[in-house]
Short mmCIF file of C-alpha atoms in Angstrom, two decimals:
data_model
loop_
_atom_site.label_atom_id
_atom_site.label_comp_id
_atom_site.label_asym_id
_atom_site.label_seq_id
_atom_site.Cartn_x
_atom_site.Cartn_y
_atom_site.Cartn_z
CA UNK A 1 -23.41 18.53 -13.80
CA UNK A 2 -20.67 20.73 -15.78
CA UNK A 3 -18.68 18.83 -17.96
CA UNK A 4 -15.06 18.82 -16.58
CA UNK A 5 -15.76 20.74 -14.06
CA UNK A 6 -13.78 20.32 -10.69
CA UNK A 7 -16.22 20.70 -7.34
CA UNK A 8 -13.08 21.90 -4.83
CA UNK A 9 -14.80 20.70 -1.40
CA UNK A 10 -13.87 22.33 1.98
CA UNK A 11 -15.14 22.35 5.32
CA UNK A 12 -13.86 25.43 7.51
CA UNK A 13 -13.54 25.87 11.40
CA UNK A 14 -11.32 28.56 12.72
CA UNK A 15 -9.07 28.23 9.63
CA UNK A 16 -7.74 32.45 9.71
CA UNK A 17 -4.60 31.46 10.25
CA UNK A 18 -3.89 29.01 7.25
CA UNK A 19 -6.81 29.61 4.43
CA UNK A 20 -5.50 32.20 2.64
CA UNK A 21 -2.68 29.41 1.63
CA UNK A 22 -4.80 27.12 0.82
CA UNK A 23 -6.89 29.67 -1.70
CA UNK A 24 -3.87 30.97 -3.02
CA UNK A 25 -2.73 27.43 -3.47
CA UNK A 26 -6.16 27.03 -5.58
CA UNK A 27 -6.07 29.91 -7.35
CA UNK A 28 -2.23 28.99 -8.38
CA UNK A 29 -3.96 26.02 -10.41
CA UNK A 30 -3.35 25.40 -13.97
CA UNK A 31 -6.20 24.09 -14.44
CA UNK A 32 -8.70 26.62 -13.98
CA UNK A 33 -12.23 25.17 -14.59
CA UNK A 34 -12.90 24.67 -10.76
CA UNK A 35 -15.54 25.97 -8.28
CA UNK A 36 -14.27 25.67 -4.45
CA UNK A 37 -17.07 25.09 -2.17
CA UNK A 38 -16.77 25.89 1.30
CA UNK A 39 -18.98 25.21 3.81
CA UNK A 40 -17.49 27.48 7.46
CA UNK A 41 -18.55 25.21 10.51
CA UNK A 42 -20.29 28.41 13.21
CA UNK A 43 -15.97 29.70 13.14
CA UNK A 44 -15.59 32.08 15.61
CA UNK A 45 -12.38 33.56 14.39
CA UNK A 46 -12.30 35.78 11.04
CA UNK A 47 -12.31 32.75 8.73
CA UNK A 48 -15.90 34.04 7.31
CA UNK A 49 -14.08 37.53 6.61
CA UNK A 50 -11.17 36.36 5.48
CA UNK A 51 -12.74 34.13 2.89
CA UNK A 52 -15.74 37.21 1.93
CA UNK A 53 -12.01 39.36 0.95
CA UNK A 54 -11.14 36.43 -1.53
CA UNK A 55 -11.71 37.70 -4.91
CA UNK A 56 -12.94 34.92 -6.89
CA UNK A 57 -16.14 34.34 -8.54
CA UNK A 58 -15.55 30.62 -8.07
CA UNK A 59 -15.97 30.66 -4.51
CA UNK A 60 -19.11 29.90 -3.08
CA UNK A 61 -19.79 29.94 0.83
CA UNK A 62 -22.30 28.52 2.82
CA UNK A 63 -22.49 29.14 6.53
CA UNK A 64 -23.55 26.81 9.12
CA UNK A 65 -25.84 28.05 11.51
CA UNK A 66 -24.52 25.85 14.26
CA UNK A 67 -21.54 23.74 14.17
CA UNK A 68 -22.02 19.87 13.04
CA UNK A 69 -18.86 18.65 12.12
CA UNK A 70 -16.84 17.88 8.98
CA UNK A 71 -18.57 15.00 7.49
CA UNK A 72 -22.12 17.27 7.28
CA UNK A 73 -20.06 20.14 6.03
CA UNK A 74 -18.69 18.38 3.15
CA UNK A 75 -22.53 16.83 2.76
CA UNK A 76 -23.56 19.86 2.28
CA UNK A 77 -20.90 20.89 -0.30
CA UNK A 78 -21.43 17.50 -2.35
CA UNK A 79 -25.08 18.25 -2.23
CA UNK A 80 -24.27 21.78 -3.88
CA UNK A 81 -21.71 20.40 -6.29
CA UNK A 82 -22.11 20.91 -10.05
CA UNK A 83 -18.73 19.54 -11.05
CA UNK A 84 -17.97 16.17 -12.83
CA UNK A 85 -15.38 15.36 -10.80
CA UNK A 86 -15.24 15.63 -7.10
CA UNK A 87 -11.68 17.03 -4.68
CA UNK A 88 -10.98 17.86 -1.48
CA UNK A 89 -8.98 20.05 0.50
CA UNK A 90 -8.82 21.03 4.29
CA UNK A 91 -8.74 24.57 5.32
CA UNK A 92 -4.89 24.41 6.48
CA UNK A 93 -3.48 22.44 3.17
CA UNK A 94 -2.43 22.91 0.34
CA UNK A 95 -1.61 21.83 -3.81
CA UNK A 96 1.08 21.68 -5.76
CA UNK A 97 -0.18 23.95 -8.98
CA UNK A 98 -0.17 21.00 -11.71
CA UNK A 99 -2.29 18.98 -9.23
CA UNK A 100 -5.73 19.66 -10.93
CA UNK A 101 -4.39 19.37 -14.04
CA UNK A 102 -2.29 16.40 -13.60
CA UNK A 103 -5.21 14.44 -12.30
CA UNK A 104 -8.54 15.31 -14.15
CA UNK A 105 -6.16 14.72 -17.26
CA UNK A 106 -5.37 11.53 -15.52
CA UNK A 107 -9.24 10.34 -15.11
CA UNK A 108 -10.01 11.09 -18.49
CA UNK A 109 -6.98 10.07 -20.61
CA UNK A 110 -7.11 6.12 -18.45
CA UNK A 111 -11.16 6.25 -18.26
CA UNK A 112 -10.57 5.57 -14.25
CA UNK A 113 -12.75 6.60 -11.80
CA UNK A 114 -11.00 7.29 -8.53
CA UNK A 115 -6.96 8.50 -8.64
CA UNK A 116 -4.83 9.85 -5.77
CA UNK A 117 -1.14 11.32 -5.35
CA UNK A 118 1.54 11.52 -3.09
CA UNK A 119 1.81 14.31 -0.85
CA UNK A 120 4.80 16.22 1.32
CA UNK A 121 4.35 16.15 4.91
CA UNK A 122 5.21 18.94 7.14
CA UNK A 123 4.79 21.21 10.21
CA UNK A 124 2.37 23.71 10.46
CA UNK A 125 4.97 26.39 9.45
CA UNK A 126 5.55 23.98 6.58
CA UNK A 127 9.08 22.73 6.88
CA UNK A 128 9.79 19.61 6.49
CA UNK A 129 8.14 17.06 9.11
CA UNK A 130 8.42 13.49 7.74
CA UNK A 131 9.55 11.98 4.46
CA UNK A 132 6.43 11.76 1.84
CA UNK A 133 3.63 9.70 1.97
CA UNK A 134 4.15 7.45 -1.38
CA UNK A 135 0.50 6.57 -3.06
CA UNK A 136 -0.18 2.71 -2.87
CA UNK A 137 -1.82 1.83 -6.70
CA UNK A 138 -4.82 -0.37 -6.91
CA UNK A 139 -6.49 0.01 -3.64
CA UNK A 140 -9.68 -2.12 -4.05
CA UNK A 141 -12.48 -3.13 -1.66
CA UNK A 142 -10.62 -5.65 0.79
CA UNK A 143 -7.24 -3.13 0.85
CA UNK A 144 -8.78 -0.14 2.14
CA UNK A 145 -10.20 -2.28 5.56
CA UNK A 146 -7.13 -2.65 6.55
CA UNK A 147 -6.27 1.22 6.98
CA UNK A 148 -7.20 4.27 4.83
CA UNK A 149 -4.59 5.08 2.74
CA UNK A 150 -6.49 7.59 0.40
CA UNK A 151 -6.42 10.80 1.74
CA UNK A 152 -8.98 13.43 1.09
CA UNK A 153 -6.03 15.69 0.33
CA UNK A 154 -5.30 14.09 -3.24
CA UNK A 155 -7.70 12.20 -4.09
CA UNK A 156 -10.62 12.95 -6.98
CA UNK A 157 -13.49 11.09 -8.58
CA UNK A 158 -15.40 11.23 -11.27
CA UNK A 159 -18.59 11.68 -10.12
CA UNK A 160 -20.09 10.84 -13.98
CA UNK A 161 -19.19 7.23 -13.31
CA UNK A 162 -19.39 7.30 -9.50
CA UNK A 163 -22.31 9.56 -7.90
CA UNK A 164 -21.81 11.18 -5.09
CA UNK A 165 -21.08 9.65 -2.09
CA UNK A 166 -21.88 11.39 1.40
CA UNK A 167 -19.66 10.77 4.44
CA UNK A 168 -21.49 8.73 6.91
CA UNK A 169 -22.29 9.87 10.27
CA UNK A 170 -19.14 7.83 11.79
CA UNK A 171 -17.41 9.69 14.84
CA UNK A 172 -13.51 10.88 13.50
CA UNK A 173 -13.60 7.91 10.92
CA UNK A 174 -16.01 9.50 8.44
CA UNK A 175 -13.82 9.75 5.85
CA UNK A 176 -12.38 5.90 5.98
CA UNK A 177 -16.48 4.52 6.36
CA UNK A 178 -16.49 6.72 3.01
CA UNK A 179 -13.98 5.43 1.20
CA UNK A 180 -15.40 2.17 2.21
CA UNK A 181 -18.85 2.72 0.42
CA UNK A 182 -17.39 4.25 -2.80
CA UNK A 183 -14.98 0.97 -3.27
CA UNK A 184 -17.33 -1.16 -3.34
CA UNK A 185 -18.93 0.66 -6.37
CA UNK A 186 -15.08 0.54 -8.21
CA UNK A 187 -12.28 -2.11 -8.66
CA UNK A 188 -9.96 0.64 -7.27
CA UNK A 189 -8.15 3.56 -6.20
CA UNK A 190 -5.09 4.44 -9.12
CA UNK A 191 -2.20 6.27 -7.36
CA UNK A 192 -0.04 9.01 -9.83
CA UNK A 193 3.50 8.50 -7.40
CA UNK A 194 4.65 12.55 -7.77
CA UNK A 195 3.67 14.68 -4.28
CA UNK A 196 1.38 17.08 -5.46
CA UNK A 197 -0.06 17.68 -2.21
CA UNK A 198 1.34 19.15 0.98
CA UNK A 199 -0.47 17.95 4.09
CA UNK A 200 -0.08 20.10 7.58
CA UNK A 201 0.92 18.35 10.63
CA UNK A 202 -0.41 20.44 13.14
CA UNK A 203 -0.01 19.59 16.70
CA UNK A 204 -3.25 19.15 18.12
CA UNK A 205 -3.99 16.39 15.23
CA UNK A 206 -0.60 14.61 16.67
CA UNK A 207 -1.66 15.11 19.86
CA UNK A 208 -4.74 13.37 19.66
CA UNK A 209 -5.48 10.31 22.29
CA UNK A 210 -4.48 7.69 20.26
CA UNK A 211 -6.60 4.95 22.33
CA UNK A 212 -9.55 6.92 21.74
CA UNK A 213 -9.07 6.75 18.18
CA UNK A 214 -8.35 3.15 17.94
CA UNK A 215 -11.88 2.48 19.37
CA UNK A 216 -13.35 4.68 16.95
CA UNK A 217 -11.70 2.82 14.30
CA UNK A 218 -12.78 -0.82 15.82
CA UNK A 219 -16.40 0.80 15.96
CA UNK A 220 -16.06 1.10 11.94
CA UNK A 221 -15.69 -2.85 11.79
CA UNK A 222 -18.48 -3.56 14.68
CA UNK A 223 -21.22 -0.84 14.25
CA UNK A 224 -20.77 0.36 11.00
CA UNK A 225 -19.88 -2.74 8.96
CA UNK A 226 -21.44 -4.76 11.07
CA UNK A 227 -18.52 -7.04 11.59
CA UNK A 228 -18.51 -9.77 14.27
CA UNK A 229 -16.22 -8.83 17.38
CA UNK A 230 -13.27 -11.24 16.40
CA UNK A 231 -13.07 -9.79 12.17
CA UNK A 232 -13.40 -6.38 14.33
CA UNK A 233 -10.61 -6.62 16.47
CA UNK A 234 -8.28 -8.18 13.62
CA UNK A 235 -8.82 -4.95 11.21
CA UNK A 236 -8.47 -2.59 14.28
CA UNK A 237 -4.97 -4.48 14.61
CA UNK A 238 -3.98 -4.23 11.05
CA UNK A 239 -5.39 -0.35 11.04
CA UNK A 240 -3.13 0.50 14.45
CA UNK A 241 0.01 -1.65 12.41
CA UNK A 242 -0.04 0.08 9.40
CA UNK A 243 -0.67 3.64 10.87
CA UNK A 244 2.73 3.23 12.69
CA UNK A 245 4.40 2.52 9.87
CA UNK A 246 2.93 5.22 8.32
CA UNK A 247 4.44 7.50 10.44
CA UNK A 248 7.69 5.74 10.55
CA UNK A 249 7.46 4.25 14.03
CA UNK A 250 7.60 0.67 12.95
#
């Protein structure tokens, strides 16, 4: 593990059209002591050659020899990590420059373990889609059942204090079942209120059958937490509430 060094984690799948903004978004970073780790998902556009033309000894690719989804992509990435603290960014989003910066300086002046911004929201030309999403301080183990308001976007660890923990293998919720199991080893998330993030809203993410998420989400509570079928249904309620109001329809 390098001291202060930031592992950048990334899984890829047909990203050509958006990951040259996201790099440049990383490279625009004032804090430079970073390594971006991106682990391409069997693309089948020119993500691979687009990311090969990035000049940047602080990229390191790995390739997937078939495609296995986000949560073993970033696996694999934490697994290759040498950083103290631990970020992630999707292959269509993108960082403020004082993001890295603000943050590990954050961790370190406050001795916390786990902080998070604010982000903008827009479309996937990036104008302006919905107001920003305002980070919620002092999300602990019994907040974050009731929906995932940490969003790999913004948040970062410090994986001195933490470890590394690996997504579980949980169908479109991986990242909220992960959240999950790194709370319980903290008293909480810390949120910094300035957007320092912008997150894409493409269309086929808005699209998405919203029913068929919801049962995903209740199968967080039942199969992966174990939760009886009543506690299961009353989280999936709370999740489905607060996701409206999270994008302003409540």
């Amino acid at each position: 593990m390098e001291v202060n060094l930031v592992s950048i984690i990334t899984p890829c799948y047909n990203s050509e059209k958006y990951i040259k903004e996201t790099f440049l978004s990383i490279k625009a970073q004032t804090y430079t002591n970073w390594e971006w780790i991106i682990v391409d998902d069997c693309s089948v556009d020119k993500s691979v050659e687009l990311i090969k033309s990035f000049e940047d000894s602080r990229i390191k690719l790995f390739i997937q020899s078939d495609n296995q989804g986000a949560a073993h992509a970033r696996n694999l990435a934490l697994n290759n990590a040498k950083g103290r603290f631990i970020t992630f960014i999707d292959s269509d989003d993108l960082w403020l420059p004082n993001f890295l910066e603000t943050t590990v300086n954050y961790l370190i002046s406050n001795d916390e373990d786990l902080v998070y911004t604010s982000y903008k929201r827009v479309d996937e030309d990036l104008n302006h889609a919905l107001d920003d999403f305002i980070a919620i301080d002092k999300i602990d183990n019994n907040r974050i059942l009731y929906n995932c308001p940490i969003p790999m976007l913004t948040s970062i660890y410090d994986r001195s204090k933490i470890g590394v923990i690996e997504f579980p293998d949980v169908d479109l919720r991986e990242d909220h079942a992960m959240w999950i199991l790194l709370l319980r080893k903290i008293k909480y998330a810390r949120a910094i209120k300035d957007s320092l993030g912008v997150y894409r809203m493409r269309s086929n993410s808005l699209s998405r059958n919203k029913l068929d998420i919801a049962i995903k989400q209740y199968n967080v509570y039942k199969d992966f937490l174990k939760m009886n079928i009543i506690k299961s249904l009353y989280y999936t309620f709370f999740w489905g509430l607060n996701g409206l109001k999270k994008y302003g329809k409540f």
